[in-house]
Short mmCIF file of C-alpha atoms in Angstrom, two decimals:
data_model
loop_
_atom_site.label_atom_id
_atom_site.label_comp_id
_atom_site.label_asym_id
_atom_site.label_seq_id
_atom_site.Cartn_x
_atom_site.Cartn_y
_atom_site.Cartn_z
CA MET A 1 -91.54 -29.88 18.80
CA GLU A 2 -89.29 -28.14 21.35
CA MET A 3 -86.84 -30.97 20.79
CA PHE A 4 -86.22 -29.79 17.22
CA ASN A 5 -85.54 -26.22 18.38
CA PHE A 6 -82.56 -27.30 20.48
CA ASP A 7 -79.27 -25.61 19.55
CA VAL A 8 -77.14 -28.61 18.56
CA ALA A 9 -74.09 -26.32 18.29
CA SER A 10 -73.94 -26.26 22.13
CA LEU A 11 -72.83 -29.90 22.00
CA PHE A 12 -69.60 -28.93 20.28
CA SER A 13 -68.07 -27.13 23.25
CA PHE A 14 -64.60 -28.14 24.34
CA SER A 15 -65.80 -29.67 27.62
CA THR A 16 -68.51 -31.79 25.97
CA LEU A 17 -66.36 -33.05 23.13
CA SER A 18 -63.49 -33.78 25.53
CA ALA A 19 -65.85 -35.78 27.74
CA ILE A 20 -67.15 -37.81 24.82
CA ILE A 21 -63.67 -38.53 23.49
CA LEU A 22 -62.33 -39.51 26.94
CA GLY A 23 -65.34 -41.71 27.67
CA THR A 24 -65.07 -43.50 24.35
CA LEU A 25 -61.34 -44.14 24.78
CA VAL A 26 -61.64 -45.46 28.32
CA GLY A 27 -64.77 -47.49 27.44
CA ILE A 28 -63.02 -49.26 24.53
CA LEU A 29 -59.93 -49.93 26.62
CA ILE A 30 -61.70 -51.31 29.70
CA GLY A 31 -64.20 -53.21 27.59
CA ALA A 32 -61.42 -54.83 25.59
CA LEU A 33 -59.53 -56.09 28.65
CA PRO A 34 -60.86 -59.56 29.56
CA GLY A 35 -62.76 -59.79 32.82
CA LEU A 36 -63.47 -56.10 33.38
CA GLY A 37 -66.49 -54.85 31.41
CA ALA A 38 -68.85 -51.87 31.06
CA VAL A 39 -69.90 -51.61 34.69
CA LEU A 40 -66.30 -51.31 35.94
CA ALA A 41 -65.57 -48.74 33.23
CA LEU A 42 -68.56 -46.64 34.34
CA VAL A 43 -67.63 -46.93 38.01
CA LEU A 44 -64.07 -45.72 37.31
CA MET A 45 -65.39 -42.72 35.36
CA LEU A 46 -68.15 -41.77 37.80
CA PRO A 47 -65.94 -39.79 40.24
CA LEU A 48 -64.87 -37.48 37.38
CA THR A 49 -68.43 -36.31 36.95
CA TYR A 50 -68.39 -34.37 40.26
CA SER A 51 -66.41 -31.50 38.71
CA MET A 52 -68.19 -31.49 35.33
CA GLU A 53 -71.28 -29.82 33.95
CA PRO A 54 -74.32 -32.17 34.04
CA MET A 55 -74.53 -32.61 30.23
CA ALA A 56 -70.84 -33.32 29.82
CA ALA A 57 -70.99 -35.71 32.83
CA ILE A 58 -73.83 -37.80 31.43
CA LEU A 59 -72.34 -37.86 27.92
CA LEU A 60 -69.02 -38.95 29.43
CA LEU A 61 -70.71 -42.01 30.94
CA LEU A 62 -72.80 -42.76 27.84
CA ALA A 63 -69.69 -42.63 25.65
CA THR A 64 -67.96 -44.94 28.13
CA TYR A 65 -70.90 -47.36 28.06
CA GLN A 66 -71.03 -47.48 24.28
CA GLY A 67 -67.26 -47.78 23.99
CA ALA A 68 -67.13 -50.66 26.46
CA GLU A 69 -69.86 -52.60 24.63
CA TYR A 70 -67.86 -52.35 21.42
CA GLY A 71 -64.54 -52.92 23.15
CA GLY A 72 -65.70 -56.28 24.42
CA SER A 73 -65.66 -57.58 20.85
CA ILE A 74 -61.91 -56.82 20.43
CA SER A 75 -60.74 -59.47 22.88
CA ALA A 76 -63.63 -61.74 21.73
CA VAL A 77 -62.23 -61.70 18.21
CA ILE A 78 -58.48 -61.59 18.88
CA LEU A 79 -58.26 -63.84 21.98
CA GLY A 80 -61.51 -65.74 21.83
CA ILE A 81 -62.24 -64.35 25.34
CA PRO A 82 -65.15 -61.85 25.64
CA GLY A 83 -64.23 -58.56 27.25
CA THR A 84 -67.84 -58.10 28.37
CA PRO A 85 -70.66 -60.60 28.98
CA ALA A 86 -72.52 -59.37 25.94
CA ALA A 87 -69.50 -60.14 23.71
CA LEU A 88 -69.67 -63.84 24.51
CA VAL A 89 -71.80 -64.50 21.41
CA THR A 90 -69.32 -62.57 19.26
CA VAL A 91 -66.66 -65.15 20.09
CA PHE A 92 -68.37 -67.84 17.99
CA ASP A 93 -68.00 -66.22 14.57
CA GLY A 94 -65.58 -63.36 15.40
CA ASN A 95 -62.80 -65.62 16.70
CA ALA A 96 -63.49 -68.18 13.94
CA MET A 97 -62.98 -65.44 11.33
CA ALA A 98 -59.81 -64.33 13.08
CA LYS A 99 -58.44 -67.87 12.97
CA LYS A 100 -58.95 -67.79 9.20
CA GLY A 101 -56.48 -64.94 9.08
CA GLU A 102 -59.04 -62.07 8.94
CA PRO A 103 -59.14 -60.53 12.47
CA GLY A 104 -59.33 -57.00 11.04
CA LYS A 105 -62.36 -57.90 8.91
CA ALA A 106 -64.11 -59.42 11.94
CA ILE A 107 -63.52 -56.31 14.10
CA ALA A 108 -64.62 -54.11 11.19
CA TYR A 109 -67.99 -55.90 11.08
CA SER A 110 -68.20 -55.48 14.86
CA LEU A 111 -67.50 -51.76 14.74
CA THR A 112 -69.92 -51.16 11.85
CA ALA A 113 -72.70 -53.08 13.57
CA SER A 114 -72.02 -51.34 16.91
CA VAL A 115 -72.27 -47.92 15.30
CA PHE A 116 -75.50 -48.78 13.48
CA GLY A 117 -76.96 -50.27 16.66
CA GLY A 118 -75.95 -47.18 18.66
CA LEU A 119 -77.56 -44.86 16.10
CA ALA A 120 -80.75 -46.96 16.14
CA GLY A 121 -80.87 -46.80 19.94
CA GLY A 122 -80.32 -43.06 19.85
CA LEU A 123 -83.13 -42.50 17.33
CA ALA A 124 -85.46 -44.68 19.37
CA LEU A 125 -84.59 -42.59 22.39
CA ILE A 126 -85.45 -39.36 20.54
CA PHE A 127 -88.74 -40.48 19.01
CA LEU A 128 -90.13 -42.65 21.83
CA SER A 129 -89.32 -40.34 24.74
CA ALA A 130 -92.22 -37.94 24.09
CA PRO A 131 -94.97 -40.66 24.23
CA LEU A 132 -93.45 -42.18 27.37
CA VAL A 133 -93.25 -38.77 29.06
CA LYS A 134 -96.93 -38.16 28.32
CA PHE A 135 -97.76 -41.54 29.87
CA ALA A 136 -95.55 -40.78 32.92
CA LEU A 137 -97.22 -37.42 33.47
CA SER A 138 -100.64 -39.08 33.41
CA ILE A 139 -99.91 -41.43 36.32
CA GLY A 140 -99.65 -40.77 40.05
CA GLU A 141 -97.58 -41.77 43.05
CA PRO A 142 -99.16 -45.26 43.44
CA GLU A 143 -98.15 -46.12 39.88
CA PHE A 144 -94.58 -44.86 40.40
CA PHE A 145 -94.33 -47.03 43.47
CA LEU A 146 -95.51 -50.07 41.52
CA ILE A 147 -93.21 -49.25 38.56
CA GLY A 148 -90.27 -49.20 40.99
CA LEU A 149 -91.39 -52.58 42.43
CA LEU A 150 -91.78 -53.89 38.88
CA GLY A 151 -88.16 -52.98 38.13
CA LEU A 152 -87.00 -54.89 41.22
CA PHE A 153 -89.20 -57.91 40.39
CA ALA A 154 -87.89 -58.01 36.84
CA VAL A 155 -84.24 -57.84 37.83
CA GLY A 156 -84.67 -60.28 40.70
CA MET A 157 -86.70 -62.85 38.76
CA LEU A 158 -85.27 -62.68 35.25
CA SER A 159 -81.58 -61.82 35.66
CA SER A 160 -80.59 -64.24 38.42
CA THR A 161 -80.19 -67.99 38.62
CA ASP A 162 -81.20 -68.09 42.31
CA ILE A 163 -84.45 -66.16 42.96
CA VAL A 164 -84.30 -66.49 46.76
CA LYS A 165 -80.78 -65.06 46.97
CA SER A 166 -81.70 -62.33 44.48
CA MET A 167 -84.65 -61.30 46.62
CA ILE A 168 -82.46 -61.30 49.75
CA ALA A 169 -80.01 -59.00 47.90
CA THR A 170 -82.95 -56.77 46.92
CA VAL A 171 -84.10 -56.47 50.54
CA LEU A 172 -80.53 -55.68 51.65
CA GLY A 173 -80.32 -52.95 48.98
CA LEU A 174 -83.60 -51.41 50.18
CA MET A 175 -82.31 -51.49 53.79
CA VAL A 176 -79.07 -49.77 52.88
CA GLY A 177 -81.05 -47.23 50.88
CA THR A 178 -82.81 -46.07 54.09
CA VAL A 179 -79.56 -45.01 55.73
CA GLY A 180 -79.42 -41.27 56.31
CA MET A 181 -81.95 -38.57 56.93
CA ASP A 182 -85.68 -39.25 56.51
CA ALA A 183 -86.98 -37.05 53.67
CA PHE A 184 -90.38 -36.59 55.40
CA THR A 185 -89.49 -36.18 59.11
CA GLY A 186 -85.83 -35.11 59.07
CA GLU A 187 -84.95 -37.83 61.53
CA THR A 188 -81.66 -39.72 61.05
CA ARG A 189 -81.83 -43.44 60.43
CA PHE A 190 -79.12 -46.08 60.92
CA THR A 191 -76.25 -43.58 60.98
CA PHE A 192 -74.71 -44.94 64.22
CA GLY A 193 -73.64 -41.41 65.10
CA LYS A 194 -71.49 -41.03 61.95
CA ILE A 195 -71.73 -37.59 60.37
CA GLU A 196 -70.53 -39.13 57.07
CA LEU A 197 -73.75 -41.20 56.90
CA MET A 198 -76.15 -38.27 57.46
CA GLU A 199 -76.77 -37.91 53.74
CA GLY A 200 -76.79 -41.65 53.20
CA ILE A 201 -73.98 -43.99 52.08
CA ASP A 202 -71.91 -42.27 49.40
CA LEU A 203 -72.93 -43.74 46.06
CA VAL A 204 -69.51 -43.42 44.42
CA ALA A 205 -67.68 -45.17 47.28
CA LEU A 206 -70.29 -47.92 47.38
CA LEU A 207 -70.17 -48.53 43.63
CA VAL A 208 -66.36 -48.46 43.57
CA GLY A 209 -66.28 -51.06 46.31
CA MET A 210 -69.03 -53.19 44.87
CA PHE A 211 -67.88 -53.39 41.29
CA ALA A 212 -64.22 -52.32 41.18
CA ILE A 213 -62.65 -53.53 44.45
CA SER A 214 -64.60 -56.80 44.40
CA GLU A 215 -63.60 -57.52 40.80
CA LEU A 216 -59.95 -56.84 41.59
CA LEU A 217 -60.09 -59.13 44.62
CA LEU A 218 -61.66 -61.77 42.42
CA MET A 219 -58.83 -61.41 39.88
CA VAL A 220 -56.25 -61.69 42.71
CA SER A 221 -57.84 -64.95 43.86
CA LYS A 222 -57.20 -66.44 40.41
CA ASP A 223 -53.98 -67.18 38.58
CA LEU A 224 -52.05 -63.89 38.29
CA LYS A 225 -49.53 -65.44 36.00
CA VAL A 226 -51.95 -65.77 33.12
CA LYS A 227 -50.64 -64.02 30.00
CA TYR A 228 -52.55 -63.47 26.76
CA LYS A 229 -50.85 -63.67 23.40
CA THR A 230 -52.16 -61.75 20.42
CA ASP A 231 -51.47 -61.91 16.73
CA GLN A 232 -51.66 -58.36 15.42
CA LYS A 233 -51.15 -59.37 11.82
CA GLY A 234 -53.97 -58.19 9.63
CA VAL A 235 -55.43 -55.79 12.23
CA ASN A 236 -53.69 -52.52 11.44
CA SER A 237 -55.47 -51.60 8.20
CA PHE A 238 -58.77 -53.44 8.57
CA ILE A 239 -61.15 -50.46 8.61
CA THR A 240 -60.09 -48.91 5.34
CA ARG A 241 -60.57 -52.18 3.51
CA LEU A 242 -64.16 -52.71 4.60
CA GLU A 243 -66.01 -52.23 1.30
CA MET A 244 -69.66 -51.08 1.16
CA LYS A 245 -70.68 -54.32 -0.53
CA ASN A 246 -69.55 -56.17 2.59
CA VAL A 247 -71.65 -53.85 4.76
CA ARG A 248 -74.74 -54.49 2.59
CA LYS A 249 -74.39 -58.23 3.28
CA VAL A 250 -75.00 -57.67 7.01
CA ILE A 251 -77.77 -55.03 6.83
CA LYS A 252 -80.43 -57.59 7.72
CA PRO A 253 -78.71 -58.97 10.83
CA ILE A 254 -77.79 -55.43 11.90
CA THR A 255 -81.45 -54.42 11.61
CA ILE A 256 -82.53 -57.53 13.59
CA GLY A 257 -79.93 -56.86 16.27
CA SER A 258 -80.85 -53.16 16.55
CA LEU A 259 -84.55 -53.82 16.98
CA VAL A 260 -83.97 -56.62 19.48
CA GLY A 261 -81.51 -54.45 21.38
CA ILE A 262 -83.91 -51.51 21.67
CA VAL A 263 -86.80 -53.66 22.90
CA VAL A 264 -84.69 -55.75 25.32
CA GLY A 265 -82.95 -52.55 26.57
CA ILE A 266 -86.25 -51.01 27.53
CA LEU A 267 -87.27 -54.07 29.56
CA PRO A 268 -85.86 -53.91 33.11
CA GLY A 269 -83.64 -56.76 34.23
CA MET A 270 -82.52 -57.80 30.78
CA GLY A 271 -79.63 -55.87 29.29
CA ALA A 272 -77.00 -56.38 26.58
CA GLY A 273 -76.27 -60.04 27.37
CA PRO A 274 -79.77 -61.47 26.62
CA ALA A 275 -80.15 -59.04 23.69
CA SER A 276 -77.02 -60.46 22.05
CA TRP A 277 -78.23 -64.03 22.41
CA PHE A 278 -81.75 -63.26 21.16
CA SER A 279 -80.44 -61.36 18.12
CA TYR A 280 -77.92 -64.09 17.26
CA THR A 281 -80.67 -66.71 17.34
CA LEU A 282 -83.05 -64.65 15.21
CA ALA A 283 -80.33 -63.73 12.74
CA LYS A 284 -79.40 -67.40 12.38
CA LYS A 285 -83.01 -68.32 11.64
CA ALA A 286 -83.32 -65.49 9.10
CA SER A 287 -80.02 -66.25 7.37
CA LYS A 288 -79.74 -67.95 4.00
CA SER A 289 -76.76 -69.93 5.27
CA PRO A 290 -77.44 -70.76 8.96
CA GLU A 291 -75.12 -73.74 8.78
CA THR A 292 -72.12 -71.37 8.58
CA PHE A 293 -72.85 -69.71 11.91
CA GLY A 294 -70.08 -70.39 14.34
CA LYS A 295 -67.64 -70.83 11.46
CA GLY A 296 -66.85 -67.19 10.72
CA ASN A 297 -70.13 -65.92 9.29
CA PRO A 298 -70.16 -62.06 9.43
CA GLU A 299 -73.89 -62.15 10.20
CA GLY A 300 -73.05 -63.85 13.49
CA ILE A 301 -70.85 -60.91 14.39
CA ALA A 302 -73.13 -58.12 13.18
CA ALA A 303 -76.34 -59.18 14.93
CA PRO A 304 -75.12 -59.39 18.51
CA GLU A 305 -72.83 -56.38 18.21
CA ALA A 306 -75.68 -54.23 16.88
CA ALA A 307 -77.89 -55.49 19.69
CA ASN A 308 -75.55 -54.78 22.61
CA ASN A 309 -75.05 -51.15 21.54
CA ALA A 310 -78.73 -50.63 20.74
CA THR A 311 -79.57 -51.68 24.30
CA VAL A 312 -77.79 -48.58 25.60
CA GLY A 313 -80.34 -46.22 24.03
CA GLY A 314 -83.20 -48.56 24.86
CA ALA A 315 -82.21 -48.81 28.53
CA LEU A 316 -81.77 -45.03 28.78
CA LEU A 317 -85.42 -44.48 27.72
CA PRO A 318 -87.15 -45.61 31.00
CA LEU A 319 -84.47 -43.82 33.03
CA LEU A 320 -85.10 -40.42 31.44
CA THR A 321 -88.89 -40.75 31.15
CA LEU A 322 -89.82 -42.67 34.27
CA GLY A 323 -86.76 -42.31 36.45
CA ILE A 324 -86.36 -46.12 36.62
CA PRO A 325 -82.95 -47.71 35.84
CA GLY A 326 -83.19 -51.22 34.43
CA SER A 327 -79.62 -52.42 34.83
CA PRO A 328 -76.53 -51.73 36.99
CA SER A 329 -74.89 -49.76 34.19
CA ILE A 330 -77.90 -47.45 33.83
CA ALA A 331 -78.10 -47.22 37.64
CA ILE A 332 -74.56 -45.83 37.64
CA ILE A 333 -75.52 -43.29 35.02
CA MET A 334 -78.50 -42.39 37.20
CA GLY A 335 -75.95 -41.89 39.99
CA ALA A 336 -74.40 -39.08 37.96
CA PHE A 337 -77.82 -37.36 37.77
CA ILE A 338 -78.19 -37.67 41.56
CA ILE A 339 -74.67 -36.34 42.16
CA HIS A 340 -75.71 -33.14 40.35
CA GLY A 341 -78.97 -32.93 42.27
CA ILE A 342 -81.11 -33.90 39.29
CA GLN A 343 -83.90 -36.47 39.53
CA PRO A 344 -84.56 -38.33 36.23
CA GLY A 345 -88.26 -38.68 35.31
CA PRO A 346 -91.02 -36.96 33.34
CA LYS A 347 -90.59 -33.62 35.10
CA LEU A 348 -86.98 -33.51 33.89
CA PHE A 349 -88.22 -32.77 30.37
CA THR A 350 -89.77 -29.46 31.54
CA ALA A 351 -87.44 -28.54 34.42
CA GLU A 352 -84.18 -29.33 32.57
CA SER A 353 -85.24 -29.41 28.90
CA ASP A 354 -81.89 -28.21 27.54
CA LEU A 355 -80.09 -30.91 29.47
CA VAL A 356 -82.48 -33.64 28.22
CA TYR A 357 -82.31 -32.58 24.59
CA GLY A 358 -78.54 -32.23 24.85
CA ILE A 359 -78.35 -35.83 26.11
CA LEU A 360 -80.67 -37.12 23.34
CA TYR A 361 -78.68 -35.49 20.53
CA GLY A 362 -75.37 -35.96 22.32
CA PHE A 363 -76.03 -39.71 22.39
CA LEU A 364 -75.87 -39.71 18.61
CA LEU A 365 -72.63 -37.78 18.84
CA THR A 366 -71.12 -40.43 21.14
CA THR A 367 -71.91 -43.02 18.43
CA VAL A 368 -70.11 -40.93 15.81
CA ALA A 369 -67.15 -40.64 18.15
CA LEU A 370 -67.19 -44.42 18.62
CA TYR A 371 -66.89 -44.95 14.88
CA ILE A 372 -64.09 -42.38 14.39
CA LEU A 373 -62.00 -43.48 17.35
CA GLY A 374 -62.74 -47.14 16.74
CA LYS A 375 -61.58 -46.78 13.19
CA PHE A 376 -58.18 -45.32 14.04
CA ILE A 377 -57.17 -46.70 17.44
CA THR A 378 -58.57 -50.26 17.71
CA ALA A 379 -55.31 -51.68 16.35
CA GLY A 380 -53.41 -49.91 19.16
CA PHE A 381 -55.76 -51.28 21.81
CA VAL A 382 -55.05 -54.83 20.60
CA LYS A 383 -51.53 -54.42 21.96
CA MET A 384 -52.94 -53.61 25.40
CA LEU A 385 -54.66 -56.96 25.68
CA THR A 386 -51.30 -58.38 26.76
CA ILE A 387 -51.05 -56.17 29.88
CA PRO A 388 -50.31 -58.66 32.72
CA ASN A 389 -52.60 -58.72 35.74
CA PRO A 390 -49.79 -57.84 38.22
CA VAL A 391 -49.51 -54.50 36.41
CA LEU A 392 -53.21 -53.98 35.68
CA ILE A 393 -54.60 -54.71 39.14
CA PRO A 394 -52.53 -52.14 41.14
CA LEU A 395 -53.25 -49.53 38.45
CA ILE A 396 -57.02 -49.99 38.67
CA LEU A 397 -56.90 -50.27 42.46
CA GLY A 398 -55.10 -46.91 42.71
CA ILE A 399 -57.65 -45.26 40.39
CA SER A 400 -60.50 -46.79 42.42
CA PHE A 401 -59.21 -45.47 45.77
CA ILE A 402 -58.58 -42.03 44.25
CA GLY A 403 -62.11 -42.02 42.89
CA ALA A 404 -63.63 -43.03 46.25
CA PHE A 405 -61.63 -40.31 48.03
CA SER A 406 -62.15 -37.51 45.56
CA ALA A 407 -65.95 -37.70 45.60
CA ARG A 408 -66.10 -36.07 49.08
CA SER A 409 -62.41 -35.84 50.01
CA SER A 410 -63.09 -38.28 52.80
CA TYR A 411 -60.92 -41.16 54.04
CA PHE A 412 -64.12 -42.64 55.46
CA ASP A 413 -65.27 -43.29 51.89
CA VAL A 414 -61.99 -45.06 51.03
CA TRP A 415 -62.43 -47.46 53.97
CA LEU A 416 -66.11 -47.81 53.02
CA ALA A 417 -65.19 -48.80 49.48
CA LEU A 418 -62.67 -51.37 50.75
CA ILE A 419 -65.16 -52.88 53.24
CA VAL A 420 -67.94 -52.94 50.63
CA GLY A 421 -65.55 -54.60 48.19
CA ILE A 422 -64.74 -57.41 50.65
CA ILE A 423 -68.43 -57.92 51.44
CA SER A 424 -69.28 -57.87 47.73
CA LEU A 425 -66.64 -60.50 47.01
CA ALA A 426 -68.32 -62.77 49.60
CA LEU A 427 -71.72 -62.12 48.03
CA ILE A 428 -70.33 -63.01 44.60
CA LYS A 429 -68.81 -66.22 45.96
CA LEU A 430 -72.15 -67.11 47.57
CA ASP A 431 -74.00 -66.38 44.25
CA PHE A 432 -75.98 -63.35 45.47
CA SER A 433 -77.07 -60.82 42.84
CA LEU A 434 -75.13 -57.52 43.02
CA ALA A 435 -77.41 -56.22 40.26
CA SER A 436 -80.46 -56.70 42.45
CA PHE A 437 -78.70 -55.01 45.38
CA VAL A 438 -77.56 -51.89 43.56
CA LEU A 439 -80.88 -51.40 41.71
CA ALA A 440 -82.78 -51.73 44.98
CA LEU A 441 -80.43 -49.17 46.54
CA ILE A 442 -80.93 -46.69 43.69
CA LEU A 443 -84.70 -47.21 43.54
CA CYS A 444 -85.20 -47.09 47.32
CA PRO A 445 -85.87 -43.30 47.54
CA ILE A 446 -88.38 -43.45 44.64
CA ILE A 447 -90.17 -46.49 46.08
CA GLU A 448 -90.25 -45.21 49.65
CA GLU A 449 -91.32 -41.66 48.87
CA SER A 450 -94.01 -42.73 46.36
CA PHE A 451 -95.32 -45.31 48.82
CA ARG A 452 -95.59 -42.82 51.69
CA ARG A 453 -97.07 -40.03 49.53
CA SER A 454 -99.68 -42.50 48.24
CA LEU A 455 -100.72 -43.35 51.78
CA ILE A 456 -100.88 -39.66 52.68
CA LEU A 457 -103.17 -39.05 49.68
CA SER A 458 -105.39 -42.03 50.61
CA GLN A 459 -105.28 -41.26 54.33
CA GLY A 460 -103.75 -44.65 55.06
CA ASP A 461 -106.03 -46.66 52.72
CA TYR A 462 -103.90 -49.34 50.98
CA SER A 463 -106.57 -49.96 48.34
CA ILE A 464 -105.12 -47.01 46.40
CA PHE A 465 -102.47 -49.46 45.10
CA PHE A 466 -104.85 -51.89 43.43
CA THR A 467 -108.05 -50.03 42.57
CA ARG A 468 -106.65 -47.81 39.78
CA PRO A 469 -106.58 -49.26 36.20
CA ILE A 470 -102.86 -48.75 35.53
CA SER A 471 -101.99 -50.03 39.00
CA LEU A 472 -103.89 -53.23 38.29
CA ILE A 473 -102.03 -53.69 35.00
CA LEU A 474 -98.69 -53.27 36.76
CA ILE A 475 -99.66 -55.79 39.43
CA VAL A 476 -100.66 -58.30 36.74
CA ILE A 477 -97.33 -57.81 35.02
CA MET A 478 -95.52 -58.44 38.31
CA ILE A 479 -97.51 -61.62 38.84
CA ILE A 480 -96.58 -62.79 35.30
CA ILE A 481 -92.89 -62.03 35.91
CA LEU A 482 -93.11 -63.91 39.23
CA GLY A 483 -94.61 -66.88 37.38
CA PHE A 484 -91.87 -66.90 34.78
CA GLY A 485 -89.23 -66.61 37.49
CA ILE A 486 -90.62 -69.54 39.47
CA LYS A 487 -91.01 -71.60 36.28
CA GLY A 488 -87.42 -70.94 35.33
CA ALA A 489 -86.17 -71.81 38.82
CA VAL A 490 -88.07 -75.10 38.81
CA LYS A 491 -86.75 -75.94 35.33
CA ARG A 492 -83.14 -75.23 36.41
CA LYS A 493 -83.62 -77.36 39.52
CA LYS A 494 -84.86 -80.32 37.41
CA VAL A 495 -81.90 -79.95 35.00
CA ALA A 496 -79.46 -79.84 37.92
CA ALA A 497 -81.06 -82.96 39.42
#
């Protein structure tokens, strides 16, 4: 009940509202530009959180995340090129509707569905957090160790096409996560005499290199002369002409997309991409006119767009309650907690209750901001889709280096970001999973500390990990995920043959 005693007025401070507005604007812009996406948007905004209050910092990133998921639909509709992976499904009906001369109407359905999906995810976050916190407080260190492993298993097995390479990336992430000072003994590990590595590898520099620098290098390796042409006719006044009767037509697919997005978001290793596909398939089966899907049916726009925004709230749930991020985007948001010296998890609800409740209600506020800003500025962002890569790449590169430097005012971090970017580009080319690497890196402290504390409690007896009821359930789930992963790999190998 403490949640309902929170002073919502505290969310309307200048710093918090400014953070939400800035995050939404940047998220929509980066999400709309083809080839960039939500992860890059979050990485670019992460350095700003150093100088902000924790609540404003987290809401800045959440607003960016939500804005990017919606922004991906803009280029999907106008250009037929998804701005984010989750917007790929939106291309089918969104671009088809745009080709009929109704691009504004298509984006209007996307915005409406995104807002409804975001609100559904926010409400799920509010009402499901208390039961999950009670569960988290009832378990011990062995279970937290296994939950961390479960997250790695899920990401490695379900979100990658090559399980072996994904597991290698996971191990590399765990290894990098051990760099720095041992939390139990105070001994330094793998620092090679570098003072800059005493506290571990700087998270901001690593993420900038892994997701920003590598993406820019990938863009440079492609055709820089590519130019996109847009037809802005019919976009400028689309929102005001969306009648309520048109919204009522897509209530069912929006509901389907929202529910699917929440459930898939909670599951580690899934994310907005699978949620969009699942919701599109279910909405098509539930539609009275499934034969029109892919030909400009608004239901085919509403379902995936509701799903990809609902996953944001769903994915935030295990982070806040269990301290476990389920995707790279959520791992970056967890990085903002770590930057401010805050460890997400069940104890957060008692130690930092005002912060948690501010995030829960502030999440709804970010969705409102998405609707207001999306309503008035989307037409302006359409013009930015034509920004040529020779202009865009140096701009983002400069912002990336400034972000890497500003985190600790260290040139070492700039060089680190550049080196990590080059290595990450090689890993991408070799089809290794960056998602597995970064989640292993973020989860490493939780996994290591819970593992060692468990052995201290059991006096070195490893049976503590498989003799407790919840531990057994978690192990069974991991075995099931392993089975699905192997089955999928075998199936893909047969198809390739």
